[in-house]
mmCIF file of C-alpha atoms in Angstrom:
data_model
loop_
_atom_site.group_PDB
_atom_site.id
_atom_site.type_symbol
_atom_site.label_atom_id
_atom_site.label_comp_id
_atom_site.label_asym_id
_atom_site.label_seq_id
_atom_site.Cartn_x
_atom_site.Cartn_y
_atom_site.Cartn_z
ATOM 1 C CA UNK A 282 28.576 1.267 -87.225
ATOM 2 C CA UNK A 283 27.298 -1.488 -84.862
ATOM 3 C CA UNK A 284 30.976 -2.772 -83.858
ATOM 4 C CA UNK A 285 32.675 0.333 -83.639
ATOM 5 C CA UNK A 286 30.012 1.591 -81.141
ATOM 6 C CA UNK A 287 30.593 -1.830 -79.205
ATOM 7 C CA UNK A 288 34.462 -1.187 -79.284
ATOM 8 C CA UNK A 289 34.013 2.373 -78.165
ATOM 9 C CA UNK A 290 31.787 1.432 -75.257
ATOM 10 C CA UNK A 291 34.375 -1.284 -74.280
ATOM 11 C CA UNK A 292 37.152 1.367 -74.559
ATOM 12 C CA UNK A 293 35.204 3.778 -72.252
ATOM 13 C CA UNK A 294 34.500 1.004 -69.691
ATOM 14 C CA UNK A 295 38.219 0.381 -69.523
ATOM 15 C CA UNK A 296 39.029 3.815 -68.962
ATOM 16 C CA UNK A 297 36.557 4.137 -66.263
ATOM 17 C CA UNK A 298 37.645 1.016 -64.329
ATOM 18 C CA UNK A 299 41.429 2.360 -64.615
ATOM 19 C CA UNK A 300 40.423 5.640 -63.196
ATOM 20 C CA UNK A 301 38.374 4.002 -60.335
ATOM 21 C CA UNK A 302 41.352 1.745 -59.408
ATOM 22 C CA UNK A 303 43.775 4.954 -59.227
ATOM 23 C CA UNK A 304 41.213 6.838 -57.063
ATOM 24 C CA UNK A 305 40.976 3.884 -54.947
ATOM 25 C CA UNK A 306 44.894 3.329 -54.379
ATOM 26 C CA UNK A 307 45.054 7.158 -53.744
ATOM 27 C CA UNK A 308 42.267 6.719 -50.870
ATOM 28 C CA UNK A 309 44.043 3.829 -49.031
ATOM 29 C CA UNK A 310 47.099 5.935 -49.167
ATOM 30 C CA UNK A 311 45.680 8.892 -47.633
ATOM 31 C CA UNK A 312 43.848 6.687 -44.920
ATOM 32 C CA UNK A 313 47.439 5.012 -44.137
ATOM 33 C CA UNK A 314 48.402 8.249 -43.053
ATOM 34 C CA UNK A 315 46.040 7.593 -39.720
ATOM 35 C CA UNK A 316 46.579 4.575 -37.590
ATOM 36 C CA UNK A 317 43.732 3.935 -34.892
ATOM 37 C CA UNK A 318 44.952 1.722 -32.261
ATOM 38 C CA UNK A 319 42.047 -0.050 -30.055
ATOM 39 C CA UNK A 320 43.178 -0.292 -26.285
ATOM 40 C CA UNK A 321 41.595 -2.173 -23.577
ATOM 41 C CA UNK A 322 41.342 -1.710 -19.728
ATOM 42 C CA UNK A 323 41.210 -5.134 -18.010
ATOM 43 C CA UNK A 324 39.495 -5.358 -14.776
ATOM 44 C CA UNK A 325 37.799 -8.252 -12.587
ATOM 45 C CA UNK A 326 33.990 -8.252 -11.845
ATOM 46 C CA UNK A 327 30.883 -10.276 -10.528
ATOM 47 C CA UNK A 328 27.635 -10.986 -11.834
ATOM 48 C CA UNK A 329 25.076 -9.163 -9.608
ATOM 49 C CA UNK A 330 21.381 -9.390 -9.820
ATOM 50 C CA UNK A 331 19.799 -5.913 -9.469
ATOM 51 C CA UNK A 332 16.458 -7.439 -8.349
ATOM 52 C CA UNK A 333 16.656 -9.206 -5.071
ATOM 53 C CA UNK A 334 13.330 -10.283 -3.241
ATOM 54 C CA UNK A 335 13.894 -10.679 0.390
ATOM 55 C CA UNK A 336 11.094 -12.959 1.708
ATOM 56 C CA UNK A 337 10.121 -11.903 5.299
ATOM 57 C CA UNK A 338 7.338 -12.628 7.617
ATOM 58 C CA UNK A 339 6.054 -10.534 10.602
ATOM 59 C CA UNK A 340 3.306 -12.677 11.938
ATOM 60 C CA UNK A 341 2.697 -15.670 13.904
ATOM 61 C CA UNK A 342 3.264 -18.767 12.162
ATOM 62 C CA UNK A 343 5.404 -22.140 11.903
ATOM 63 C CA UNK A 344 7.782 -23.336 9.320
ATOM 64 C CA UNK A 345 6.338 -26.911 8.369
ATOM 65 C CA UNK A 346 8.706 -27.408 5.520
ATOM 66 C CA UNK A 347 11.860 -25.868 3.805
ATOM 67 C CA UNK A 348 11.012 -26.677 -0.013
ATOM 68 C CA UNK A 349 14.224 -25.703 -1.773
ATOM 69 C CA UNK A 350 18.018 -25.632 -0.898
ATOM 70 C CA UNK A 351 20.782 -23.069 -1.586
ATOM 71 C CA UNK A 352 21.315 -21.803 -5.159
ATOM 72 C CA UNK A 353 18.378 -23.714 -6.281
ATOM 73 C CA UNK A 354 16.766 -22.190 -9.704
ATOM 74 C CA UNK A 355 12.991 -21.449 -9.177
ATOM 75 C CA UNK A 356 10.189 -20.116 -11.361
ATOM 76 C CA UNK A 357 7.200 -18.163 -10.810
ATOM 77 C CA UNK A 358 4.916 -19.738 -8.509
ATOM 78 C CA UNK A 359 7.243 -22.566 -6.990
ATOM 79 C CA UNK A 360 6.664 -23.416 -3.514
ATOM 80 C CA UNK A 361 9.648 -22.102 -1.183
ATOM 81 C CA UNK A 362 8.571 -22.739 2.145
ATOM 82 C CA UNK A 363 5.303 -24.268 3.823
ATOM 83 C CA UNK A 364 3.758 -22.412 6.676
ATOM 84 C CA UNK A 365 1.320 -23.274 9.637
ATOM 85 C CA UNK A 366 -0.518 -19.820 9.897
ATOM 86 C CA UNK A 367 -3.629 -21.298 11.622
ATOM 87 C CA UNK A 368 -2.984 -19.282 14.900
ATOM 88 C CA UNK A 369 -2.584 -16.307 13.160
ATOM 89 C CA UNK A 370 -5.630 -16.479 11.182
ATOM 90 C CA UNK A 371 -7.686 -17.080 14.341
ATOM 91 C CA UNK A 372 -6.189 -14.053 15.877
ATOM 92 C CA UNK A 373 -7.497 -12.110 12.369
ATOM 93 C CA UNK A 374 -10.777 -14.114 12.866
ATOM 94 C CA UNK A 375 -11.191 -12.930 16.137
ATOM 95 C CA UNK A 376 -10.407 -9.220 15.365
ATOM 96 C CA UNK A 377 -12.967 -9.471 12.690
ATOM 97 C CA UNK A 378 -15.955 -10.569 15.034
ATOM 98 C CA UNK A 379 -14.628 -8.103 17.520
ATOM 99 C CA UNK A 380 -15.054 -5.197 14.674
ATOM 100 C CA UNK A 381 -18.351 -6.616 13.786
ATOM 101 C CA UNK A 382 -19.793 -6.462 17.535
ATOM 102 C CA UNK A 383 -18.394 -2.897 17.880
ATOM 103 C CA UNK A 384 -20.151 -1.841 14.343
ATOM 104 C CA UNK A 385 -23.673 -3.629 15.378
ATOM 105 C CA UNK A 386 -22.914 -1.855 18.768
ATOM 106 C CA UNK A 387 -22.660 1.574 16.896
ATOM 107 C CA UNK A 388 -25.526 0.856 14.551
ATOM 108 C CA UNK A 389 -27.902 -0.059 17.565
ATOM 109 C CA UNK A 390 -26.649 3.510 19.341
ATOM 110 C CA UNK A 391 -27.165 5.452 16.263
ATOM 111 C CA UNK A 392 -30.601 3.930 15.457
ATOM 112 C CA UNK A 393 -31.650 4.784 18.960
ATOM 113 C CA UNK A 394 -30.137 8.283 18.780
ATOM 114 C CA UNK A 395 -32.256 8.954 15.893
ATOM 115 C CA UNK A 396 -35.342 7.489 17.245
ATOM 116 C CA UNK A 397 -35.228 9.552 20.475
ATOM 117 C CA UNK A 398 -34.431 12.641 18.144
ATOM 118 C CA UNK A 399 -37.442 11.964 16.032
ATOM 119 C CA UNK A 400 -39.412 11.672 19.130
ATOM 120 C CA UNK A 401 -38.419 15.197 20.198
ATOM 121 C CA UNK A 402 -38.644 16.754 16.981
ATOM 122 C CA UNK A 403 -42.170 15.198 15.815
ATOM 123 C CA UNK A 404 -43.735 14.624 19.351
ATOM 124 C CA UNK A 405 -43.843 10.829 18.418
ATOM 125 C CA UNK A 406 -42.711 9.598 21.777
ATOM 126 C CA UNK A 407 -45.939 7.447 23.221
ATOM 127 C CA UNK A 408 -45.146 9.597 26.566
ATOM 128 C CA UNK A 409 -44.937 13.111 25.052
ATOM 129 C CA UNK A 410 -48.168 12.325 23.196
ATOM 130 C CA UNK A 411 -49.992 11.082 26.169
ATOM 131 C CA UNK A 412 -48.977 14.552 28.111
ATOM 132 C CA UNK A 413 -49.803 16.645 25.412
ATOM 133 C CA UNK A 414 -53.275 15.088 25.077
ATOM 134 C CA UNK A 415 -53.410 15.306 28.833
ATOM 135 C CA UNK A 416 -52.852 19.015 28.920
ATOM 136 C CA UNK A 417 -55.126 19.733 26.023
ATOM 137 C CA UNK A 418 -57.781 17.924 27.640
ATOM 138 C CA UNK A 419 -56.691 19.557 31.023
ATOM 139 C CA UNK A 420 -56.596 23.417 29.253
ATOM 140 C CA UNK A 421 -60.282 22.843 28.063
ATOM 141 C CA UNK A 422 -61.600 21.785 31.263
ATOM 142 C CA UNK A 423 -59.889 24.692 32.847
ATOM 143 C CA UNK A 424 -61.256 27.228 30.085
ATOM 144 C CA UNK A 425 -64.829 25.579 31.197
ATOM 145 C CA UNK A 426 -64.033 26.117 34.695
ATOM 146 C CA UNK A 427 -62.933 29.866 33.952
ATOM 147 C CA UNK A 428 -65.881 30.518 32.164
ATOM 148 C CA UNK A 429 -68.120 28.807 34.998
ATOM 149 C CA UNK A 430 -66.093 30.721 37.590
ATOM 150 C CA UNK A 431 -66.887 34.357 35.903
ATOM 151 C CA UNK A 432 -70.542 33.333 35.810
ATOM 152 C CA UNK A 433 -70.695 32.480 39.470
ATOM 153 C CA UNK A 434 -68.840 36.000 40.547
ATOM 154 C CA UNK A 435 -71.773 37.520 38.728
ATOM 155 C CA UNK A 436 -74.266 35.462 40.570
ATOM 156 C CA UNK A 437 -72.243 36.375 43.774
ATOM 157 C CA UNK A 438 -72.294 39.880 42.976
ATOM 158 C CA UNK A 439 -76.005 39.712 42.416
ATOM 159 C CA UNK A 440 -76.257 38.323 45.618
ATOM 160 C CA UNK A 441 -77.719 34.932 44.286
ATOM 161 C CA UNK A 442 -74.430 32.876 45.434
ATOM 162 C CA UNK A 443 -72.605 32.818 48.976
ATOM 163 C CA UNK A 444 -68.956 33.755 49.438
ATOM 164 C CA UNK A 445 -68.405 29.923 50.524
ATOM 165 C CA UNK A 446 -69.806 28.509 47.445
ATOM 166 C CA UNK A 447 -67.937 30.885 45.358
ATOM 167 C CA UNK A 448 -64.668 29.978 46.961
ATOM 168 C CA UNK A 449 -65.075 26.246 46.666
ATOM 169 C CA UNK A 450 -65.729 26.661 42.905
ATOM 170 C CA UNK A 451 -62.199 28.667 43.027
ATOM 171 C CA UNK A 452 -60.853 25.469 44.452
ATOM 172 C CA UNK A 453 -61.937 23.578 41.791
ATOM 173 C CA UNK A 454 -60.653 25.946 38.992
ATOM 174 C CA UNK A 455 -57.249 26.092 41.142
ATOM 175 C CA UNK A 456 -57.171 21.964 40.726
ATOM 176 C CA UNK A 457 -58.090 22.628 36.875
ATOM 177 C CA UNK A 458 -55.090 24.625 36.567
ATOM 178 C CA UNK A 459 -52.785 22.242 38.419
ATOM 179 C CA UNK A 460 -53.808 19.593 36.187
ATOM 180 C CA UNK A 461 -52.550 21.525 32.950
ATOM 181 C CA UNK A 462 -49.301 22.549 35.185
ATOM 182 C CA UNK A 463 -48.803 18.996 36.009
ATOM 183 C CA UNK A 464 -49.492 17.692 32.210
ATOM 184 C CA UNK A 465 -46.805 20.314 31.194
ATOM 185 C CA UNK A 466 -44.363 19.525 33.761
ATOM 186 C CA UNK A 467 -44.917 15.751 32.621
ATOM 187 C CA UNK A 468 -43.930 16.330 29.114
ATOM 188 C CA UNK A 469 -41.024 18.695 29.924
ATOM 189 C CA UNK A 470 -39.746 15.753 32.252
ATOM 190 C CA UNK A 471 -40.198 13.246 29.567
ATOM 191 C CA UNK A 472 -38.292 15.527 26.963
ATOM 192 C CA UNK A 473 -35.459 16.210 29.702
ATOM 193 C CA UNK A 474 -34.973 12.075 30.071
ATOM 194 C CA UNK A 475 -35.144 11.980 26.420
ATOM 195 C CA UNK A 476 -32.698 14.487 25.662
ATOM 196 C CA UNK A 477 -30.396 12.820 28.489
ATOM 197 C CA UNK A 478 -30.632 9.676 26.730
ATOM 198 C CA UNK A 479 -29.960 11.121 23.591
ATOM 199 C CA UNK A 480 -26.524 12.771 25.245
ATOM 200 C CA UNK A 481 -25.832 9.430 26.866
ATOM 201 C CA UNK A 482 -26.084 7.808 23.137
ATOM 202 C CA UNK A 483 -24.214 10.512 21.464
ATOM 203 C CA UNK A 484 -21.391 9.689 24.140
ATOM 204 C CA UNK A 485 -21.362 6.109 23.796
ATOM 205 C CA UNK A 486 -21.032 6.765 19.800
ATOM 206 C CA UNK A 487 -18.235 9.244 19.894
ATOM 207 C CA UNK A 488 -16.525 6.740 22.302
ATOM 208 C CA UNK A 489 -17.283 3.691 19.883
ATOM 209 C CA UNK A 490 -16.188 5.459 16.478
ATOM 210 C CA UNK A 491 -12.694 5.699 17.109
ATOM 211 C CA UNK A 492 -12.581 2.167 18.639
ATOM 212 C CA UNK A 493 -14.058 0.829 15.361
ATOM 213 C CA UNK A 494 -11.480 2.774 13.559
ATOM 214 C CA UNK A 495 -8.629 1.626 15.292
ATOM 215 C CA UNK A 496 -10.036 -1.935 15.241
ATOM 216 C CA UNK A 497 -10.450 -1.531 11.251
ATOM 217 C CA UNK A 498 -6.902 -0.150 10.794
ATOM 218 C CA UNK A 499 -5.438 -3.185 13.246
ATOM 219 C CA UNK A 500 -7.406 -5.570 10.990
ATOM 220 C CA UNK A 501 -6.035 -4.142 7.957
ATOM 221 C CA UNK A 502 -2.690 -4.095 8.769
ATOM 222 C CA UNK A 503 -2.865 -7.873 10.145
ATOM 223 C CA UNK A 504 -4.441 -8.786 6.703
ATOM 224 C CA UNK A 505 -1.965 -6.871 4.627
ATOM 225 C CA UNK A 506 0.900 -9.029 6.427
ATOM 226 C CA UNK A 507 -0.289 -11.711 4.510
ATOM 227 C CA UNK A 508 -1.398 -10.186 1.359
ATOM 228 C CA UNK A 509 2.047 -10.167 -0.377
ATOM 229 C CA UNK A 510 2.805 -11.353 -3.586
ATOM 230 C CA UNK A 511 5.015 -14.495 -2.329
ATOM 231 C CA UNK A 512 2.150 -15.831 -0.269
ATOM 232 C CA UNK A 513 -0.452 -18.718 -1.668
ATOM 233 C CA UNK A 514 -2.277 -19.872 0.987
ATOM 234 C CA UNK A 515 0.033 -21.925 3.352
ATOM 235 C CA UNK A 516 3.044 -21.595 0.966
ATOM 236 C CA UNK A 517 5.666 -19.016 0.353
ATOM 237 C CA UNK A 518 6.083 -18.986 -3.695
ATOM 238 C CA UNK A 519 8.736 -17.409 -5.980
ATOM 239 C CA UNK A 520 6.975 -14.506 -7.734
ATOM 240 C CA UNK A 521 9.872 -13.541 -10.391
ATOM 241 C CA UNK A 522 9.608 -15.860 -13.585
ATOM 242 C CA UNK A 523 13.408 -16.568 -13.537
ATOM 243 C CA UNK A 524 15.034 -16.586 -9.939
ATOM 244 C CA UNK A 525 17.631 -18.510 -7.509
ATOM 245 C CA UNK A 526 17.257 -18.758 -4.120
ATOM 246 C CA UNK A 527 19.924 -17.647 -1.723
ATOM 247 C CA UNK A 528 20.637 -16.913 1.998
ATOM 248 C CA UNK A 529 17.995 -19.435 3.584
ATOM 249 C CA UNK A 530 17.927 -18.607 7.307
ATOM 250 C CA UNK A 531 14.901 -20.877 8.300
ATOM 251 C CA UNK A 532 14.430 -24.305 9.016
ATOM 252 C CA UNK A 533 11.663 -26.806 9.669
ATOM 253 C CA UNK A 534 9.748 -26.223 12.928
ATOM 254 C CA UNK A 535 11.002 -22.424 13.217
ATOM 255 C CA UNK A 536 8.321 -20.263 15.285
ATOM 256 C CA UNK A 537 8.062 -16.859 13.916
ATOM 257 C CA UNK A 538 6.416 -14.643 16.548
ATOM 258 C CA UNK A 539 4.290 -11.298 15.741
ATOM 259 C CA UNK A 540 6.273 -8.397 14.675
ATOM 260 C CA UNK A 541 9.397 -10.272 14.660
ATOM 261 C CA UNK A 542 10.160 -9.533 10.902
ATOM 262 C CA UNK A 543 12.033 -12.718 10.305
ATOM 263 C CA UNK A 544 13.652 -13.175 7.003
ATOM 264 C CA UNK A 545 13.414 -16.680 5.434
ATOM 265 C CA UNK A 546 15.146 -16.509 2.306
ATOM 266 C CA UNK A 547 16.148 -14.379 -0.733
ATOM 267 C CA UNK A 548 15.171 -14.701 -4.574
ATOM 268 C CA UNK A 549 17.800 -13.345 -7.072
ATOM 269 C CA UNK A 550 15.973 -12.804 -10.428
ATOM 270 C CA UNK A 551 18.297 -14.240 -13.054
ATOM 271 C CA UNK A 552 16.843 -11.857 -15.728
ATOM 272 C CA UNK A 553 17.793 -8.673 -14.182
ATOM 273 C CA UNK A 554 21.808 -8.960 -13.770
ATOM 274 C CA UNK A 555 24.733 -6.257 -14.319
ATOM 275 C CA UNK A 556 28.647 -6.547 -13.983
ATOM 276 C CA UNK A 557 29.946 -5.106 -10.984
ATOM 277 C CA UNK A 558 33.658 -4.435 -12.040
ATOM 278 C CA UNK A 559 36.786 -3.030 -10.087
ATOM 279 C CA UNK A 560 38.772 -0.601 -11.979
ATOM 280 C CA UNK A 561 42.333 0.524 -10.617
ATOM 281 C CA UNK A 562 42.243 4.274 -10.019
ATOM 282 C CA UNK A 563 45.161 4.962 -12.418
ATOM 283 C CA UNK A 564 42.864 3.411 -15.454
ATOM 284 C CA UNK A 565 39.435 5.201 -14.512
ATOM 285 C CA UNK A 566 40.314 8.487 -16.481
ATOM 286 C CA UNK A 567 39.892 6.369 -19.734
ATOM 287 C CA UNK A 568 36.853 4.797 -18.582
ATOM 288 C CA UNK A 569 33.518 6.482 -20.104
ATOM 289 C CA UNK A 570 29.877 5.877 -20.020
ATOM 290 C CA UNK A 571 28.795 3.912 -22.943
ATOM 291 C CA UNK A 572 32.049 2.387 -23.755
ATOM 292 C CA UNK A 573 32.022 -1.104 -25.024
ATOM 293 C CA UNK A 574 32.820 -4.030 -22.799
ATOM 294 C CA UNK A 575 33.878 -7.621 -23.677
ATOM 295 C CA UNK A 576 32.955 -10.080 -20.621
ATOM 296 C CA UNK A 577 34.322 -13.532 -20.233
ATOM 297 C CA UNK A 578 33.463 -15.606 -17.594
ATOM 298 C CA UNK A 579 36.075 -17.746 -15.483
ATOM 299 C CA UNK A 580 33.516 -20.454 -15.272
ATOM 300 C CA UNK A 581 34.236 -20.819 -19.186
ATOM 301 C CA UNK A 582 36.697 -18.265 -20.683
ATOM 302 C CA UNK A 583 35.697 -19.413 -24.264
ATOM 303 C CA UNK A 584 32.309 -17.491 -23.941
ATOM 304 C CA UNK A 585 31.866 -14.076 -24.835
ATOM 305 C CA UNK A 586 29.456 -11.393 -23.815
ATOM 306 C CA UNK A 587 29.189 -8.063 -24.703
ATOM 307 C CA UNK A 588 28.038 -5.183 -22.663
ATOM 308 C CA UNK A 589 28.536 -1.292 -22.162
ATOM 309 C CA UNK A 590 29.529 0.818 -19.155
ATOM 310 C CA UNK A 591 26.265 2.070 -17.362
ATOM 311 C CA UNK A 592 27.611 3.611 -14.328
ATOM 312 C CA UNK A 593 30.969 4.850 -12.831
ATOM 313 C CA UNK A 594 31.093 5.702 -9.043
ATOM 314 C CA UNK A 595 31.969 9.107 -8.116
ATOM 315 C CA UNK A 596 33.713 7.561 -4.699
ATOM 316 C CA UNK A 597 36.878 5.165 -4.783
ATOM 317 C CA UNK A 598 37.355 2.358 -2.277
ATOM 318 C CA UNK A 599 40.047 0.364 -0.781
ATOM 319 C CA UNK A 600 39.608 -3.195 -1.679
ATOM 320 C CA UNK A 601 42.549 -5.937 -0.846
ATOM 321 C CA UNK A 602 44.926 -2.963 -0.053
ATOM 322 C CA UNK A 603 44.163 -1.600 -3.653
ATOM 323 C CA UNK A 604 42.392 1.628 -4.562
ATOM 324 C CA UNK A 605 39.593 0.856 -7.148
ATOM 325 C CA UNK A 606 36.541 2.816 -8.385
ATOM 326 C CA UNK A 607 33.524 0.327 -8.765
ATOM 327 C CA UNK A 608 32.149 0.359 -12.359
ATOM 328 C CA UNK A 609 28.410 -1.266 -13.306
ATOM 329 C CA UNK A 610 28.283 -2.922 -16.835
ATOM 330 C CA UNK A 611 25.266 -3.988 -18.726
ATOM 331 C CA UNK A 612 25.097 -7.484 -20.255
ATOM 332 C CA UNK A 613 23.516 -7.346 -23.639
ATOM 333 C CA UNK A 614 23.448 -11.038 -24.781
ATOM 334 C CA UNK A 615 22.462 -12.493 -21.573
ATOM 335 C CA UNK A 616 21.893 -16.495 -21.609
ATOM 336 C CA UNK A 617 21.056 -18.878 -19.078
ATOM 337 C CA UNK A 618 24.937 -19.855 -18.470
ATOM 338 C CA UNK A 619 25.923 -16.558 -16.824
ATOM 339 C CA UNK A 620 24.786 -16.661 -13.374
ATOM 340 C CA UNK A 621 24.479 -14.421 -10.356
ATOM 341 C CA UNK A 622 27.789 -14.403 -8.589
ATOM 342 C CA UNK A 623 29.916 -15.619 -11.573
ATOM 343 C CA UNK A 624 33.348 -14.112 -11.576
ATOM 344 C CA UNK A 625 34.132 -12.527 -14.866
ATOM 345 C CA UNK A 626 36.931 -10.916 -16.487
ATOM 346 C CA UNK A 627 36.015 -7.698 -18.516
ATOM 347 C CA UNK A 628 37.805 -5.630 -21.215
ATOM 348 C CA UNK A 629 36.578 -2.026 -21.346
ATOM 349 C CA UNK A 630 37.424 -0.314 -24.845
ATOM 350 C CA UNK A 631 38.931 3.145 -25.127
ATOM 351 C CA UNK A 632 40.671 4.239 -28.556
ATOM 352 C CA UNK A 633 43.375 6.732 -29.133
ATOM 353 C CA UNK A 634 43.924 7.976 -32.877
ATOM 354 C CA UNK A 635 47.976 8.740 -33.686
ATOM 355 C CA UNK A 636 49.282 10.373 -36.927
ATOM 356 C CA UNK A 637 51.930 8.214 -38.607
#
């Protein structure tokens, strides 16, 4: 029984294999009915950096040394240009001192204003306190004199005091009244003087405050001119991890004036590049976003890079007497060989299916 079962299993396996073989041949025959032809659009392109840092300076400085040459590869932190900005730093320091002086003056004015205001509100000014006390003392004396006057008038009415004596005492009462009035007048005059001083202080504060604001803004603007990622002390440095220097437009000894906005050089980011290709207008209809692209640099056509179409311009341009449409292509396997401004040949895939 064991042998028969084994033989039976072998037989079934043979039949199964035979059936599968026929099915495979059938699938091949069916797939042969369709023929896929892979076509490409050939174009010429250039490697372009998508991140270009223009190094500009708009403050007073002198170029003491240019530390790089055109096309030099640089890393983050490498010194590109050395500067002497001492004159500009002196200007900043002078502006800081001017601001500090104004701030101290404003602080003094505000303090004096509050002191004067308190002296009015709380009667703490020494002169005001003196005149208030003088007034109180004079009023006390006046009240006593008025009491005496009443008594003397009674004596006069009783015939015990002469009219001349009564009138003489009235003069004394009037003097006491004048003493009160003088004390009141002196207090009011002092208050007016303090109020006038407060008005003067307030006007000065109102004048100083915008001056300080203006100085603060000017100082901040001056400081921000040096507060850039590519400044490190007296050096202009690279602030990209992997860059290349281009368009150097300064030499040793150049003097850069305030607000001139002179460009010293540019740094291309080699890690952020694409292909900018020119596709002839008769072929653009077959180019699609996302289409796969083969890239071969003319510097070494044996090298192959892969990419995809990222962007198709919505406007044609005339270039070398030919109408072309700019196309931007990614580089998916970028390496250190492929450099900005390299010329490349690109082959953009498109597929068409035909029935046989």
